[in-house]
mmCIF file of C-alpha atoms and ligand atoms in Angstrom:
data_model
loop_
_atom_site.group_PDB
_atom_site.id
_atom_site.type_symbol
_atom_site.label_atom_id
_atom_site.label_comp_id
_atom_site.label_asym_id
_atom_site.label_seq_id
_atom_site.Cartn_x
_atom_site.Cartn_y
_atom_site.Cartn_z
ATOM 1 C CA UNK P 1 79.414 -125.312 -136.054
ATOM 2 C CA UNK P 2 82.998 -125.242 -136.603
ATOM 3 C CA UNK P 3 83.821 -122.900 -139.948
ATOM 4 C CA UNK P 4 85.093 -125.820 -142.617
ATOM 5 C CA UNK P 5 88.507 -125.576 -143.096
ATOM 6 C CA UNK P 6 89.377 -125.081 -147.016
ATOM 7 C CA UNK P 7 92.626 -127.058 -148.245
ATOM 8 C CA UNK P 8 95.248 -124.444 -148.962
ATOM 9 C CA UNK P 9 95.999 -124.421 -152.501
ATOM 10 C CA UNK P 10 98.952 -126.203 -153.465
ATOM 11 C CA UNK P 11 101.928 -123.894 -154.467
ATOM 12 C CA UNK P 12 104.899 -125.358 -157.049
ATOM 13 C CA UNK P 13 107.539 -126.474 -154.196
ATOM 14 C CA UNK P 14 110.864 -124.324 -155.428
ATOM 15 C CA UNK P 15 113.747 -126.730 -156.819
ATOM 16 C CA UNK P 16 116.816 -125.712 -155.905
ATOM 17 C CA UNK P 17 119.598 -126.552 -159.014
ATOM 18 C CA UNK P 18 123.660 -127.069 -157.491
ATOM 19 C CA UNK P 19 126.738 -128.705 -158.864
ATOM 20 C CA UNK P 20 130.304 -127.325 -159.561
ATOM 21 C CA UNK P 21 130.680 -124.159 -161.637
ATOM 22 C CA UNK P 22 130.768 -126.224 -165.429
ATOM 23 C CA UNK P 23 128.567 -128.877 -164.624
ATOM 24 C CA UNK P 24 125.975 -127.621 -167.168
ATOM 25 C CA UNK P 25 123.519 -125.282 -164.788
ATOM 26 C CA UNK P 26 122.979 -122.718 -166.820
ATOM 27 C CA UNK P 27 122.637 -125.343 -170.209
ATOM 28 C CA UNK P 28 120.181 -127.540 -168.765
ATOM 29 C CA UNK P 29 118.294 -124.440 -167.064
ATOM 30 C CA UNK P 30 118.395 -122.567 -170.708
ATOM 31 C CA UNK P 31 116.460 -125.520 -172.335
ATOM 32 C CA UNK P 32 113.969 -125.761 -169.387
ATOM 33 C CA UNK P 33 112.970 -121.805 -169.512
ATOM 34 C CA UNK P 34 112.614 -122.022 -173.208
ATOM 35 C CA UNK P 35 110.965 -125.340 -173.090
ATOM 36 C CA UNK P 36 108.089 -124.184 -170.164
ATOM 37 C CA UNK P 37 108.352 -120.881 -170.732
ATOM 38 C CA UNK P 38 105.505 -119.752 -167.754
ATOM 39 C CA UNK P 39 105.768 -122.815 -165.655
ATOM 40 C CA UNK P 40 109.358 -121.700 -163.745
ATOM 41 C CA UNK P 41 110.475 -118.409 -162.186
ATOM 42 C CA UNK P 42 113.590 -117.245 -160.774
ATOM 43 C CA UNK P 43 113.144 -114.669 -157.950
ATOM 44 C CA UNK P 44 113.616 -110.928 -157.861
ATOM 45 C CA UNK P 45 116.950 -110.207 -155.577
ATOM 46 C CA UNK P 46 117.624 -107.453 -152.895
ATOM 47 C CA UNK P 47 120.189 -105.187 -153.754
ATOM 48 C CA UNK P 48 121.343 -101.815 -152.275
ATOM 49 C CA UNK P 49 123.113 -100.700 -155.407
ATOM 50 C CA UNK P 50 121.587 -97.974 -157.237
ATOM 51 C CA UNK P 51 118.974 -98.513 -159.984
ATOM 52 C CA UNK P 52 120.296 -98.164 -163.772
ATOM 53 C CA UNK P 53 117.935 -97.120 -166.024
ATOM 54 C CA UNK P 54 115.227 -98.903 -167.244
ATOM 55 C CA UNK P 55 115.756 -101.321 -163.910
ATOM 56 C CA UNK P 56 111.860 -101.390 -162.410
ATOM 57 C CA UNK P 57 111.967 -101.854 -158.340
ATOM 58 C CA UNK P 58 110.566 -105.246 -157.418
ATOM 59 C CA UNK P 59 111.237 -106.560 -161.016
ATOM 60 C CA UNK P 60 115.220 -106.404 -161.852
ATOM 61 C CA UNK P 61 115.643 -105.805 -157.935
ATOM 62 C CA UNK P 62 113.977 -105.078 -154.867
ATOM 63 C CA UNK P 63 116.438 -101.579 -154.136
ATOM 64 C CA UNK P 64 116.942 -101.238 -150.645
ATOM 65 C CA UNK P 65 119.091 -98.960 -148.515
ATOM 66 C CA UNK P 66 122.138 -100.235 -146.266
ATOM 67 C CA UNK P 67 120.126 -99.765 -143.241
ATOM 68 C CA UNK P 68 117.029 -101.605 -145.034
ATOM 69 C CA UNK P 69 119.300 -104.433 -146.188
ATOM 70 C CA UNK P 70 121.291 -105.204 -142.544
ATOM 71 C CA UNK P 71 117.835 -104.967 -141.106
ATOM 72 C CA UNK P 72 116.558 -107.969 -143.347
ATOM 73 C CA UNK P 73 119.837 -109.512 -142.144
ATOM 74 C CA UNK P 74 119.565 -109.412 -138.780
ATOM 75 C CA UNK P 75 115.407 -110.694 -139.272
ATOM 76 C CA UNK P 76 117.152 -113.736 -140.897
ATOM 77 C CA UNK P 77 115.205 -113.143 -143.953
ATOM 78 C CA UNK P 78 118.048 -113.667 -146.255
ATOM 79 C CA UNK P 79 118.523 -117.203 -147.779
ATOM 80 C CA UNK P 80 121.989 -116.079 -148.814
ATOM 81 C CA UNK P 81 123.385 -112.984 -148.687
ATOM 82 C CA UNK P 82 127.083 -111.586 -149.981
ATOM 83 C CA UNK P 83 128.637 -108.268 -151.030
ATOM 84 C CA UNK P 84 130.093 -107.626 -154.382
ATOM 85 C CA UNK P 85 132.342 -104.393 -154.219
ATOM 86 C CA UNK P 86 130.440 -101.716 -152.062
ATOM 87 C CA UNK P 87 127.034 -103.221 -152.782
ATOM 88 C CA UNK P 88 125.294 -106.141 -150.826
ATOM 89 C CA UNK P 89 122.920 -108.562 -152.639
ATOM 90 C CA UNK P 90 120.668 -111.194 -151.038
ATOM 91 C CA UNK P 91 118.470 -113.566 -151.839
ATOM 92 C CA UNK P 92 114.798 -113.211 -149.542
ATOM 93 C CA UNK P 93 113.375 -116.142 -147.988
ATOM 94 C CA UNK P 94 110.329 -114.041 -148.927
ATOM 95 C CA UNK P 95 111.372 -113.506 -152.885
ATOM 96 C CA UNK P 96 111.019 -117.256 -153.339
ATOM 97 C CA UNK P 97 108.006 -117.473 -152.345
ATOM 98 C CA UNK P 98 106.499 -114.782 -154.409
ATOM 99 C CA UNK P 99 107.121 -116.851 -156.959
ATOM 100 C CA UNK P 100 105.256 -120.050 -155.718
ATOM 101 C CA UNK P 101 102.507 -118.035 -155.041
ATOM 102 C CA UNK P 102 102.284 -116.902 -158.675
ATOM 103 C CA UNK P 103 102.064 -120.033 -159.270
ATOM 104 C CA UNK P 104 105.593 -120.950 -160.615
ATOM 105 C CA UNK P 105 107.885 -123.228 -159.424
ATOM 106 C CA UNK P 106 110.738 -121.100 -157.982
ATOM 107 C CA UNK P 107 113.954 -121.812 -159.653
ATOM 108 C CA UNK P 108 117.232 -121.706 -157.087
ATOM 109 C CA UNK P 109 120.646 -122.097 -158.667
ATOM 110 C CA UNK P 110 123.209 -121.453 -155.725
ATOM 111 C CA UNK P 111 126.363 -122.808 -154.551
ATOM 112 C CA UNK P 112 126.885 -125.673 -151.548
ATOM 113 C CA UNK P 113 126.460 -122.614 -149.051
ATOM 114 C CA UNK P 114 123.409 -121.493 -150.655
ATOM 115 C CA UNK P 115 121.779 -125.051 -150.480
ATOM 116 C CA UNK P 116 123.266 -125.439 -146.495
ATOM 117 C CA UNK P 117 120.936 -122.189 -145.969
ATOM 118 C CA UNK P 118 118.224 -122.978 -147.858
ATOM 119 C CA UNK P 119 117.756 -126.512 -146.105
ATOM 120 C CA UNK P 120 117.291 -124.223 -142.940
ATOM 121 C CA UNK P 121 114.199 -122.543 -144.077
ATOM 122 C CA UNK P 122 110.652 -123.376 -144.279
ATOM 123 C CA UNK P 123 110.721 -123.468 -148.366
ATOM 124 C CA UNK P 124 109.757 -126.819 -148.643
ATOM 125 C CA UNK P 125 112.309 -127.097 -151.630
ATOM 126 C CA UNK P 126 113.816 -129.935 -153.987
ATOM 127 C CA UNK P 127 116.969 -130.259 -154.447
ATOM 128 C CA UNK P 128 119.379 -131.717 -157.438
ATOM 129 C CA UNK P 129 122.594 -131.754 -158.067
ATOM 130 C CA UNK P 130 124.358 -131.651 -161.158
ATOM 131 C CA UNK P 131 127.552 -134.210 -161.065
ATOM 132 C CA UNK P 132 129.913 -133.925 -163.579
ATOM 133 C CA UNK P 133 131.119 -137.062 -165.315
ATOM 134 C CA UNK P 134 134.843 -136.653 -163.588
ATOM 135 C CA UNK P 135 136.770 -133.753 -162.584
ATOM 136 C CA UNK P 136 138.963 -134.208 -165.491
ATOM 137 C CA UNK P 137 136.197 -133.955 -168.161
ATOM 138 C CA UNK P 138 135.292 -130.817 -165.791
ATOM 139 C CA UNK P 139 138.301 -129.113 -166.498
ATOM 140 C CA UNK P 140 137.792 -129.598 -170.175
ATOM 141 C CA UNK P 141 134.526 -128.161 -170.209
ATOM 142 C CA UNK P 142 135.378 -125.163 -168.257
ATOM 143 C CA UNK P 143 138.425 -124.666 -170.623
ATOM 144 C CA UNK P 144 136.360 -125.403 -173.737
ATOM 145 C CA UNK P 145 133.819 -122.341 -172.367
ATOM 146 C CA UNK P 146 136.374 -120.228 -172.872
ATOM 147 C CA UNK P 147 134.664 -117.772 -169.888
ATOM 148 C CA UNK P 148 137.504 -118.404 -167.220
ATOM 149 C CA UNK P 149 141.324 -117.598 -166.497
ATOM 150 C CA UNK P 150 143.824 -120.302 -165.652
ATOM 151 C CA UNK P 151 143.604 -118.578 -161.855
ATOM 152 C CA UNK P 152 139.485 -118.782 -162.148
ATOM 153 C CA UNK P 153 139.844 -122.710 -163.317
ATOM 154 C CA UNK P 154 141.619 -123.755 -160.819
ATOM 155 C CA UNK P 155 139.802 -122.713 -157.706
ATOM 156 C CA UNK P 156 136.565 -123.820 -159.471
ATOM 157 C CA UNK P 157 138.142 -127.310 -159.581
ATOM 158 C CA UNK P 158 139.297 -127.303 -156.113
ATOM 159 C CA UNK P 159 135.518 -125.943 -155.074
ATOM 160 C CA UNK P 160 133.951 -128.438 -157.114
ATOM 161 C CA UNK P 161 136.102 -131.298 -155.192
ATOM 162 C CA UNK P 162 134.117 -129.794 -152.277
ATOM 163 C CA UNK P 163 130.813 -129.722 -153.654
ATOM 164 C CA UNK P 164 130.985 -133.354 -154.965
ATOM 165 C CA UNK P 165 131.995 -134.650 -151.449
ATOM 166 C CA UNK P 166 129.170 -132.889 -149.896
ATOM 167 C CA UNK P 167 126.984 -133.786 -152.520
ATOM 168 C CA UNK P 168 127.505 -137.740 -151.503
ATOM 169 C CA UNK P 169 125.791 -136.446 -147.591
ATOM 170 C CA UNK P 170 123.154 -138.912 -147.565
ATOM 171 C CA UNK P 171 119.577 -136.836 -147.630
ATOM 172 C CA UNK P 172 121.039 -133.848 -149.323
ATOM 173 C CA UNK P 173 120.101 -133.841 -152.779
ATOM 174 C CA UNK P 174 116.715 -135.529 -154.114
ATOM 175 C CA UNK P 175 118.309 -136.205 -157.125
ATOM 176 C CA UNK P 176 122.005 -136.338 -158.394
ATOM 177 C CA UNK P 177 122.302 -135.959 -162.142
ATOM 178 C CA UNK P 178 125.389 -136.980 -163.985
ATOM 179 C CA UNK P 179 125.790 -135.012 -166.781
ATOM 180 C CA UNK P 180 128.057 -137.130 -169.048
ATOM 181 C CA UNK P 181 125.874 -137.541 -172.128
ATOM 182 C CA UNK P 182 123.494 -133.907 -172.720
ATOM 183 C CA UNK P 183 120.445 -135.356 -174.250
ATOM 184 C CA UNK P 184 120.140 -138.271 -171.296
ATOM 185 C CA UNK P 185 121.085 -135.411 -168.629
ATOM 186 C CA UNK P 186 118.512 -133.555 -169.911
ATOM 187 C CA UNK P 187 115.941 -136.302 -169.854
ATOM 188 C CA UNK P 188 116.748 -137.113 -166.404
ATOM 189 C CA UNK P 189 116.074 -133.003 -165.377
ATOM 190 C CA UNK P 190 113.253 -132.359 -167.034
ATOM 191 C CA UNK P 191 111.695 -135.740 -165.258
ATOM 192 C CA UNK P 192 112.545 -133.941 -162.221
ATOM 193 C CA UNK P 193 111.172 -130.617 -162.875
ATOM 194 C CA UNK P 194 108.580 -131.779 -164.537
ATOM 195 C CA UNK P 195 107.453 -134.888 -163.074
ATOM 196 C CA UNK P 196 104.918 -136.710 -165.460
ATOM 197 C CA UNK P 197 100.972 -137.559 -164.515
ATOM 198 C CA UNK P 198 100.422 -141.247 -164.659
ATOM 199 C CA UNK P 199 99.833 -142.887 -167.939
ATOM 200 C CA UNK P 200 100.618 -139.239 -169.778
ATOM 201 C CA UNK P 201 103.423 -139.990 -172.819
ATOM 202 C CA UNK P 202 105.438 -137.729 -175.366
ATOM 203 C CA UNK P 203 103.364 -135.340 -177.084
HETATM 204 N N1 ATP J 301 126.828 -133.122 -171.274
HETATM 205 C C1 ATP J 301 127.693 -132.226 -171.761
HETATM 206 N N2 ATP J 301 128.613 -132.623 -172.654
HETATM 207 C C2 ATP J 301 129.511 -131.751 -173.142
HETATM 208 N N3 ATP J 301 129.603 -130.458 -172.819
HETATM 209 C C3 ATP J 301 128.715 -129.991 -171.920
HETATM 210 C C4 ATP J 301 127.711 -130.846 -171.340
HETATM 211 N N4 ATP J 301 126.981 -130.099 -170.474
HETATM 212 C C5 ATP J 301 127.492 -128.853 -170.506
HETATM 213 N N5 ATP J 301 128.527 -128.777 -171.371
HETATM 214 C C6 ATP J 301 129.374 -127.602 -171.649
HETATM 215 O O1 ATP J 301 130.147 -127.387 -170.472
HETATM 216 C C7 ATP J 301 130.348 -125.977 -170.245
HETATM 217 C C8 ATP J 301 129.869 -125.635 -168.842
HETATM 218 O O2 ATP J 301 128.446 -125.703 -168.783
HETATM 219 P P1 ATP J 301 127.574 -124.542 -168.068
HETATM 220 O O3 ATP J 301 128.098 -123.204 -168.444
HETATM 221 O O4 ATP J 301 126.145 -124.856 -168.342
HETATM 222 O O5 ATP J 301 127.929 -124.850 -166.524
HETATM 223 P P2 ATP J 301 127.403 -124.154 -165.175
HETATM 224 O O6 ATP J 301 127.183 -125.253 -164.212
HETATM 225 O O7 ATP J 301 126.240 -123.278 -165.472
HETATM 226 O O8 ATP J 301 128.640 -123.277 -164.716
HETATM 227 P P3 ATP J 301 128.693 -121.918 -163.774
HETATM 228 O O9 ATP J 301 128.255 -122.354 -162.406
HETATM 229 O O10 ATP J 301 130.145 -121.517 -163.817
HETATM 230 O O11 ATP J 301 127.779 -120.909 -164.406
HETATM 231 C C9 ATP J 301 129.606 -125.242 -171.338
HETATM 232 O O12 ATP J 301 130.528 -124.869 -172.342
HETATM 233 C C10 ATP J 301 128.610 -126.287 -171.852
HETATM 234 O O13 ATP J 301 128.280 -126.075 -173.210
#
């Protein structure tokens, strides 16, 4: 008799988070980790830096050597990959699903390139974008941050000009999110992230 085959268990499918540097990533992300705590990860990056101290391998960074890293490169194993100064850092194909397998739902928040990659890989991902109401009320957010130079503004601007056309590629994004009002954003990404059973209501 043929050996039964058991159902795999179902891992968290990893969401992947984009929209223009300003749209409100990092807020809406913020409320979600401190909302669900152990339900989301984000995953542990290559790097061929040198570790600081206190910096665990394979918890701050998987620290790899040049040779190490440009092999993983030419295996494709990187979703994204770039070099800051003399150091490379990458983002495994591998690292993201670490984190499914503990039983989180991988958290991915990259730029349009990052999201072109991703789309080639097996990940099985989600994606949503973050829209900002207009450009213009973009530029006042980035300006009321306070975080950026003139010189930084305006290439984030013309980028995000970029990001919005692409966004509008029909099957890209799962979800587009304008983030005009906070509280209604937020309603609209937790829905996603945390799509509710049938019937269930507030707590
Ligand atoms: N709905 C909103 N209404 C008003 N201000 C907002 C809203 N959402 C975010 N902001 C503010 O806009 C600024 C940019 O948001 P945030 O830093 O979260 O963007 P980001 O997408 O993470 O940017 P980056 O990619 O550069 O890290 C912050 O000062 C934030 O407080």
């Amino acid at each position: 008799m043929a050996p039964a085959v058991l159902p795999s268990k179902q891992q968290p499918q990893p969401i992947v988070v984009s929209g223009p540097s300003g749209s409100g990533k990092s807020t809406l992300l913020k409320r979600l980790f401190d909302a669900y705590p152990n339900q989301f990860g984000f995953s542990v990056s290559h790097t061929t830096r040198f570790p600081r101290a206190g910096e665990e391998d394979g918890i701050a960074y998987n620290f790899v050597s040049k040779p190490d890293f440009q092999k993983l490169v030419a295996e494709n194993s990187f979703i994204e990959h770039a070099q800051f100064g003399s150091n490379l850092y990458g983002t495994s194909i591998q690292a993201v699903k670490n984190v499914a397998e503990q039983g989180r739902t991988c958290i991915l928040d990259i730029e349009m390139e990052g999201v072109k990659q991703v789309k080639k890989t097996d990940l099985n991902a989600r994606f949503v974008f973050l829209q900002p109401p207009s450009v213009e009320v973009l530029e006042k957010r980035l300006r009321g941050r306070g975080t950026d130079k003139e010189e930084a503004i305006k290439e984030r601007l013309e980028q995000a000009d970029k990001e919005i056309e692409y966004s509008k590629t029909p099957g890209v994004h799962d979800q587009i999110i304008v983030n005009d009002d906070l509280e209604k954003a937020w309603e609209e990404f937790r829905e996603f992230c945390v799509p509710r059973e049938k019937g269930e209501t507030d707590a």
